[in-house]
Amino acid sequence: MGSLSFTATVSLDGYVADADGDFNWSGPGDDVFRFHVERMGLVSTEVLGRRTYRLMQYWDIDPKDDSRGADEHEFARRWRGIGLVVASSTLAPADVASERARLVPDLGLDELERIVRDAPGEVEIFGPTTAEPAIRAGMVHNYRFFVVPKVIGGGLRALPADVRLDLRLVEQRQLGSTLYAHYVAPYA
């Protein structure tokens, strides 16, 4: 049986993207990227929305040139070993071409609970819109935040505005100028 996690890179004021949808300000430095490579060993399944799935397809193909470094190659290798659940009502099955990806047009809480129960390791929800119902339902056990020292003033919030969570800090690290904080929900 797996556990459910939500991971996000956030601004100091709690946003994952600005009002225009831009998140380039949150690009990981070498320390953060290396840490992502390490933590990927825990993840057996990623639950992604349409936009995140399309964004992460970048890692499915190795370039023919030397444009990626060793950490990027290792991240891509680990990424390709993770099962994917793509939650989208607008994508067609043909749009999800990977053998390791499964399209779920309506990701309800019962389906998400089954995914977590059947997973051999950690199930990570990648994206606040996709994660919101599980956060509201108290299903998320691990919250991992990479806090970037920027204030962007608005946009897409990492957490729902009106949700209340009682979390316990279990790990923190400084990765360059980014702060990593891992919290657990005691009753999830």
Backbone as a ProteinNet text record, in pm:
[ID]
protein_1_A
[PRIMARY]
MGSLSFTATVSLDGYVADADGDFNWSGPGDDVFRFHVERMGLVSTEVLGRRTYRLMQYWDIDPKDDSRGADEHEFARRWRGIGLVVASSTLAPADVASERARLVPDLGLDELERIVRDAPGEVEIFGPTTAEPAIRAGMVHNYRFFVVPKVIGGGLRALPADVRLDLRLVEQRQLGSTLYAHYVAPYA
[TERTIARY]
84	0	87.4	54.9	131.4	84.9	146.4	104.1	87.7	8.3	-21	54.7	121.5	203.1	167	187.8	173.4	303.9	363.2	489.8	470.5	523.9	509.6	628.4	666.2	760.1	676	698.5	612.3	693	627.3	684.4	665.6	731.9	714.3	569.2	494.2	354.1	259.9	312.9	231.3	177.6	240	190.7	286.9	229.8	311.4	329.4	242.7	251.2	196.5	243.8	195.9	60.6	11	-122.2	-132.2	-19.7	-19	6.6	19.6	47.1	194.9	281.1	425.2	482.5	565.5	632.8	783.9	833.5	976.8	1062	1004.8	1076.1	1113	1050.3	1070.4	1164.9	1232.1	1322.3	1426.6	1447.8	1538.9	1684.3	1759.9	1904.5	1961.2	2092.9	2157.2	2127.9	2133.3	2108.9	1967.4	1870.4	1730.1	1708.4	1762.6	1744.2	1803.7	1922.7	1988.5	1902.9	1841.5	1753.8	1629.6	1575.1	1462	1502.3	1621.4	1668.6	1671.6	1721.7	1728.2	1589.6	1498.6	1367.7	1280.3	1313.8	1236.6	1240.1	1339.3	1348.1	1230.2	1161.8	1046.7	917.1	913	787.3	767.9	652.6	620.5	517.6	436.4	327.8	313.4	296.1	266.7	124.6	48.5	-84.4	-72.9	-102.2	-80.8	-206.5	-222.9	-325.6	-271.4	-355.2	-321.1	-197.5	-196.9	-85	46.7	42.8	165.6	214	121.7	160.7	234.1	178.2	242.5	378.3	388.5	515.1	621.2	583.1	679.2	714.7	645.9	682.3	824.6	874.5	1012.2	1111.1	1081.6	1174.1	1161.8	1068.2	1047.7	1145.8	1214.2	1305.2	1441	1544	1679.8	1722.7	1780.3	1828.9	1951.5	1972.6	2086	2217.5	2208	2329.7	2363.2	2458.5	2502.7	2438.1	2313.5	2249.9	2205.7	2203.1	2167.1	2289.7	2293.9	2401.8	2368.9	2459.3	2444	2318.5	2292.5	2173.2	2045	2045	1926.5	1903.2	2009	1995.1	1940.4	1990.9	1943.5	1797.8	1759.9	1620.2	1530.5	1569.8	1490.7	1478.8	1588.6	1586.2	1488.3	1493.7	1402.4	1258.1	1239.5	1105	1039.8	1116.3	1062.9	1029.5	1072.5	1040.3	918.4	856.7	742.4	612.8	514.3	382.5	311.9	234.7	165.5	14.9	-57.1	-201.9	-231.3	-288.8	-316.6	-464.6	-493.3	-631.2	-671.6	-754.1	-794.8	-924	-1016.8	-1140.1	-1129.5	-1019.6	-1005.3	-908.1	-819	-728.2	-799.6	-760.4	-809.7	-706.3	-746.6	-648.4	-526.1	-544.6	-431.3	-332.3	-377.5	-290.1	-195.4	-227.6	-145.7	-76.4	33.9	97.9	190	226.9	320.7	254.6	328.7	278.3	262.1	334.3	328.2	227.6	154.3	56.1	-85	-170.4	-312	-395.2	-487.4	-575.2	-698.1	-727.6	-846.4	-924.7	-1036.3	-1111.1	-1172.4	-1207.8	-1268	-1203.6	-1106.6	-1033.8	-1110.4	-1198.1	-1270.5	-1187.2	-1231.6	-1158.2	-1152.4	-1257.8	-1255.2	-1148.1	-1137.8	-1035.6	-896.3	-878.1	-748.3	-712.1	-807.2	-782.9	-738.6	-800.2	-761.1	-619.5	-586.4	-451.3	-347.6	-374.2	-280.2	-272.7	-384.7	-388.8	-310.3	-318.7	-254	-108	-62.1	73.9	177.2	291.5	396.1	480.2	460.2	538	457.4	527.2	463.1	391.6	270.6	195.8	204.8	253.9	271.2	173.7	98.4	12.6	94.9	101.9	185.2	93.9	68.7	-16.1	-126.7	-141.4	-239.3	-384.4	-415.4	-553.9	-594.4	-506.7	-532.8	-536.2	-452.5	-442.7	-553.4	-618.2	-712.8	-818.3	-889.4	-990.4	-930.8	-813.4	-749.4	-703.6	-653.9	-614.1	-737.1	-845	-968.7	-1024.1	-1009	-1062.4	-971.1	-852.7	-760.5	-688.7	-677.4	-612.9	-461.1	-409.4	-266	-191.7	-92.2	-12.1	113.5	184.5	309.6	289	338.3	341.1	487.1	534.6	673.6	674.9	734.1	737.8	881.8	906.9	1033.5	1002.7	1044.7	1008.1	1117.9	1080.2	1171.2	1161.4	1272.6	1268.6	1221.7	1095.6	1034.3	891.7	845.6	706.3	648.1	540.3	487	350.1	290.2	172.4	39.2	34.4	-92.6	-71.5	-176.6	-169.1	-234.5	-173.4	-224.6	-165.4	-252.1	-208.5	-165.6	-66.5	-23.1	-129.5	-193.3	-295.7	-426.7	-539.9	-667.9	-673.7	-730.6	-730.4	-800	-902.9	-981.5	-957.8	-856	-829.9	-751.1	-779.8	-707	-637.8	-507.5	-429	-350.3	-343.4	-261.7	-145.4	-30.6	83.1	198.1	285.5	404.2	527.1	622.7	747.1	833.5	876	960.9	1099.1	1114.6	1245.2	1249.8	1366.8	1390.1	1535.5	1557.8	1692.9	1701.1	1818.7	1844.1	1918	1863.4	1920.4	1951.5	2071.6	2102.4	2015.8	1944.1	1855.7	1712.8	1688.9	1556.2	1548.6	1436.5	1412.5	1321.1	1363	1280.3	1220	1088.6	1019.8	924.3	939.8	854.4	768.7	638	540.4	458.3	408	314.5	185.7	78	-52.1	-69.8	-91.6	-92.2	-208.1	-315.4	-431.6	-467.1	-383.1	-412.5	-392.4
-118.8	0	123.6	217.5	339.9	447.1	561.9	680.9	793.3	892.7	1001.7	1126.9	1187.5	1306.4	1416.6	1539.1	1656	1732.7	1758.2	1830.4	1952.2	2066.2	2188.8	2280.7	2351.9	2462.2	2588.3	2664.2	2778.6	2905.3	3018	3147.1	3167.9	3268.6	3299.2	3329.4	3382.7	3413.9	3300.7	3182.1	3062.5	3028.6	3078	3052.7	2962.1	2880.5	2794.7	2855.5	2948.9	3021	3160.8	3255.8	3392.8	3412.5	3535.1	3564.4	3534.3	3532.5	3499.9	3351.6	3273	3130.1	3097	3196.4	3175.3	3115.3	3013.3	2954.1	2944.4	3013.4	3008.5	3063.4	3148.9	3202.4	3091.6	2974.4	2867.2	2758.3	2779.2	2677.5	2635.9	2505.7	2459.3	2483	2524.9	2530.8	2390.4	2378.3	2246.6	2168.8	2235.6	2167	2111.4	2191.7	2149	2034.9	2048.3	1943.9	1811.6	1817.5	1697.2	1631.6	1713.1	1660.4	1594.7	1653.7	1591.3	1453.5	1442.6	1313.7	1211.8	1251.1	1160.9	1116.1	1209.1	1177.3	1096.7	1097.1	1020.4	870.9	825.4	685.1	637.1	727.2	691.3	682.4	749.4	766.3	651.1	583.5	476.5	521.4	623.2	667.9	818.9	883.3	1027	1044.2	1130.4	1168.5	1310.8	1329.9	1457.6	1503.6	1633.2	1688.3	1700.6	1746.6	1757.7	1844.9	1964.8	2056.6	2001.7	1945.6	1892.7	1771	1685.8	1569.8	1615.7	1713.1	1761.8	1824.9	1897.7	1959	1852.4	1747.2	1645.3	1547.4	1550.9	1465.8	1496	1612.7	1650.6	1544.2	1481.5	1386	1245.3	1223.1	1089.3	1054.2	1152.1	1129	1187.9	1109.2	1159.6	1229.1	1348.7	1416.4	1344.1	1360.8	1296.9	1369.5	1494.8	1572.7	1569.3	1650.6	1658.1	1774.4	1807.5	1924.7	1901.8	1776.4	1746.3	1699	1740.4	1695.2	1560.7	1511	1379.4	1373.6	1477.9	1477.9	1476.2	1548	1549.8	1413.5	1348.2	1212.9	1116.6	1128.8	1040	1069.3	1197.2	1231.3	1171	1186.3	1131.5	979.7	913.5	768	727.6	797.2	764.8	800.2	913.2	954.6	848.1	794.5	693.9	561.7	544.9	424.7	439.4	556	584	567.6	503.5	493.4	628.1	656.7	785.1	763.9	845.9	853.8	996	1010.6	1142.9	1172.2	1270.5	1308.5	1421.7	1388.1	1488.7	1446.4	1539.1	1512.7	1562.8	1630.6	1686.3	1608.6	1528.6	1447.1	1320.9	1272.9	1145.3	1037.6	910.9	804.1	810.9	851.4	861.9	971.7	1069.5	1177.4	1130.2	1018.5	962.5	839.7	865.2	762.6	668.5	701.9	620	491.6	381.2	254.2	258.1	345.4	351.4	454.1	516	618.2	566.3	603.2	565.7	693.2	708.9	825.4	798.3	892.8	885.8	1014.9	1006.4	1128.1	1199.7	1123.5	1184.3	1121.7	1190.9	1138.1	1171.7	1081.4	1097.4	1048	1078.9	1038.9	887.1	816	669.5	612	665.7	619.4	651.7	770.5	808.9	718.8	688.1	598.8	460.7	410.7	282.3	287.6	397	413.9	407.7	477.6	479.4	340.9	277.7	145.1	43.3	51.5	-46	-13.2	104.2	146.8	79	40.1	-22.3	78.4	206.5	309.1	436.7	545.1	675.1	717.9	768.7	828.4	979.1	1047.6	1191.9	1261.2	1354.5	1438.8	1560.2	1584.8	1691.9	1796.3	1903	2010.9	2041.7	2168.2	2203.4	2185.3	2202.4	2185.7	2038.7	1949.9	1806.8	1760.7	1818.9	1777.3	1833.2	1940.7	2009.5	1918.7	1833.3	1748.7	1656.4	1600.8	1512.8	1590.2	1711.4	1795.6	1826.2	1867.9	1899.7	1778.8	1659.7	1537.8	1481.3	1540.7	1492.1	1364.8	1338	1214.8	1225.9	1347.6	1367.5	1350.5	1263.4	1239.1	1326.2	1332.9	1409.7	1536.7	1646	1774.1	1814.8	1828.6	1867.8	1999.1	2100.4	2232.4	2276.2	2327.3	2390.4	2540.1	2614.5	2755.7	2842	2912	2997.6	3139.2	3208.1	3340.9	3450.3	3437.3	3536.8	3559.2	3681.4	3716.1	3757.8	3689	3716.5	3783.7	3795.4	3879.3	3823.1	3700.9	3643.1	3540.1	3464	3360.3	3233	3119.1	2988.3	2949	2937.2	2903.7	2757.8	2730.4	2592.7	2515.4	2581.4	2518.9	2595.1	2526.7	2597.5	2707.1	2820.5	2937.2	2912.3	2831.9	2816.3	2684.4	2609.4	2481.7	2504.7	2421.3	2426.2	2291.5	2295.4	2173.7	2179.8	2069.9	2056.7	1966.1	2024.1	1949.2	1949.5	1850.8	1840.6	1840.2	1928.5	1935.1	1815.2	1737.7	1621.1	1634.6	1728.2	1748.1	1886.3	1946.7	2072.8	2078.4	2141	2156.1	2288.5	2343.7	2458.7	2407.5	2434.8	2391.8	2517.6	2570.4	2700.1	2804.4	2882.4	2984.2	2932.9	2805.9	2745.1	2667.1	2681	2606.1	2488.8	2368.2	2249.5	2219	2198.9	2163.2	2046.8	1941.9	1821.9	1814.7	1817.8	1809.8	1682.7	1630.4	1518.9	1558.3	1504.6	1520.4	1400.4	1423.6	1311.7	1212.9	1253.3	1165.2	1122.9	1153.9	1116.3	968
0	0	0	-85.9	-98	-1.9	-12.5	61.8	-39.6	-4.5	-96.9	-56.2	-154.3	-131.1	-229.3	-184.4	-270	-262.2	-376.3	-383.8	-472.2	-426.5	-505.4	-480.7	-584.3	-571.1	-560.1	-453.8	-424	-399.4	-425.9	-390.4	-240.4	-184.9	-42.4	-7.7	-103.6	-77	-118.4	-145.6	-159.1	-296.3	-402.8	-538.2	-616.1	-705.5	-791.8	-930.5	-966.7	-1094.2	-1071.5	-1149.2	-1132.5	-1201.1	-1199	-1253.8	-1403.6	-1474.6	-1617.7	-1643.9	-1537.6	-1551.8	-1563.5	-1552.1	-1566.6	-1437.7	-1452.8	-1337.3	-1361.1	-1463.2	-1493.6	-1380	-1296.2	-1180.7	-1080.6	-1094.2	-996.1	-1044	-1156.5	-1210.3	-1107.8	-1090.5	-985.2	-1019.1	-918.7	-931.6	-920.8	-930.7	-928.6	-801	-683.6	-556.1	-549.5	-591.9	-588.4	-687.6	-805.6	-906.9	-859.5	-801.1	-750.3	-641.7	-556.9	-452.2	-512.8	-618.3	-688.3	-742	-795	-846.3	-731.9	-616.3	-500.7	-457	-441.6	-385.6	-482.2	-610.6	-708.5	-678.5	-602.2	-565.8	-481.9	-413.1	-329.9	-408.9	-523.4	-597	-695.6	-684	-778.4	-880.9	-844.5	-930.5	-921.3	-1035.9	-1042.1	-1092.8	-1026.2	-1072.1	-1123.5	-1252.3	-1319.3	-1389.8	-1397.9	-1484.8	-1626.8	-1716.1	-1858.3	-1881.9	-1825.7	-1850.5	-1797.5	-1677	-1618.3	-1695.9	-1740	-1820.1	-1946.6	-2013.5	-2137.2	-2108.1	-2000.2	-1961.1	-1933.1	-1863.3	-1822.4	-1934	-2045.9	-2159.2	-2208	-2174.8	-2206.7	-2158.6	-2043.6	-1983.2	-2040.7	-2128.6	-2184.3	-2294.7	-2348.9	-2461.8	-2428.8	-2446.4	-2429.2	-2556.7	-2545.2	-2666.5	-2723.1	-2850.5	-2917.8	-2889.9	-2847.7	-2821.2	-2671.7	-2631.7	-2492.1	-2418.2	-2450.7	-2390.6	-2245.7	-2200.5	-2061.7	-1985.1	-1859.2	-1772	-1709.5	-1626.1	-1563.2	-1475.4	-1396.3	-1310.8	-1393.4	-1503.8	-1589.9	-1654.6	-1695	-1751.3	-1646	-1522.7	-1416.6	-1381.5	-1377.5	-1351.6	-1459.3	-1585.2	-1696.2	-1685	-1650.3	-1635	-1524.8	-1412.1	-1301.6	-1337.1	-1404.8	-1445.2	-1533.2	-1625.3	-1717	-1647.6	-1522.6	-1446.7	-1357.2	-1358	-1270.9	-1349.4	-1287.6	-1348.2	-1345.7	-1448.3	-1458.9	-1466.6	-1392.7	-1403.3	-1447.9	-1566.2	-1622.5	-1603.8	-1519.4	-1490.1	-1584.6	-1683.8	-1781.1	-1850	-1855.8	-1930.6	-2074.6	-2107.9	-2242.2	-2330.1	-2271	-2351.3	-2398.3	-2515.3	-2567.6	-2536	-2533.9	-2508.4	-2600.5	-2724.3	-2818	-2776.7	-2696.4	-2649.3	-2539.7	-2477.9	-2370.8	-2428.7	-2495.5	-2578.2	-2501.5	-2381.3	-2305.6	-2254.2	-2259.3	-2206.7	-2055.7	-1989.4	-1843.9	-1793.2	-1885.2	-1847.9	-1870.4	-1777.2	-1786.2	-1776.4	-1868.5	-1870.6	-1783.9	-1694.1	-1609.8	-1634.1	-1708.6	-1742.6	-1622.1	-1518.1	-1399.6	-1276.5	-1219.6	-1104.3	-976.3	-937.3	-812.3	-695.6	-575.1	-456.2	-439.8	-479.1	-471	-562.7	-684.4	-778.8	-725.9	-671.5	-616.3	-498	-414.2	-301.3	-350.8	-456.6	-514.1	-570.6	-638.3	-694.1	-582.8	-473.3	-360.5	-296.1	-276.4	-213.4	-296.3	-428.4	-516	-547.3	-511.7	-545.9	-456.3	-513.5	-433.8	-354.8	-378.2	-310	-300	-298.2	-282.1	-410.5	-393.4	-503.7	-483.9	-585.7	-577	-671	-614.6	-697.8	-734.9	-863.7	-915.4	-977.7	-904.9	-952.5	-853.9	-814.8	-711.7	-753.5	-879.2	-924	-913.8	-957.1	-947.9	-802.4	-717.9	-577.5	-488.1	-528.9	-440.5	-377.4	-453.4	-388.2	-281	-306.2	-208.6	-85.7	-105.1	8.6	93.8	28.3	100.8	176.3	118.7	179.9	289.2	306.8	409	369.9	239.9	192.2	180.1	173.9	152.3	284.2	283.1	403.1	405.6	294.8	286	205.8	258.5	187.6	177.7	53.1	30.5	-47.3	12.9	-49.1	-71.4	-190.8	-225.5	-233.4	-132.3	-120.3	-181.7	-288.5	-364	-306.7	-286.3	-224.9	-321.5	-363.3	-451.6	-403.6	-416.9	-390.9	-524.6	-568.2	-701.8	-698.7	-580.5	-564.5	-610.5	-658.7	-700.7	-809.2	-834.7	-937.2	-890.8	-922.2	-885	-749.7	-651.1	-515.2	-506.6	-422.6	-399.4	-322.1	-227.6	-145.1	-160.1	-147.5	-154.2	-47.8	-82.1	5.7	138.9	140.6	262.5	335.9	297.4	362.9	492.3	591.3	718.5	736.2	764.9	781	911	981	1100.9	1064.2	1034.9	983.2	1082.2	1068.1	1152.6	1062.2	1089.5	1013.3	1049.6	946.6	971.4	908.5	815.8	752.6	690.4	698.9	627.8	584.6	471.1	416.2	343.3	342.5	256.6	135.5	17.7	-109.4	-189.1	-171.4	-230.2	-162.2	-242	-183.6	-164.2	-196.4	-182.3	-51.7	17.7	140	108.4	145.9	131.9	268.2	272.6	396.3	368.8	449	436.6	562.8	540.7	649.5	632.3	743.7	737	807.6	755.6	819.9	912	1038.8	1132	1112.9	1049.3	1041	899.1	802.6	663.7	643.2
[MASK]
++++++++++++++++++++++++++++++++++++++++++++++++++++++++++++++++++++++++++++++++++++++++++++++++++++++++++++++++++++++++++++++++++++++++++++++++++++++++++++++++++++++++++++++++++++++++++++

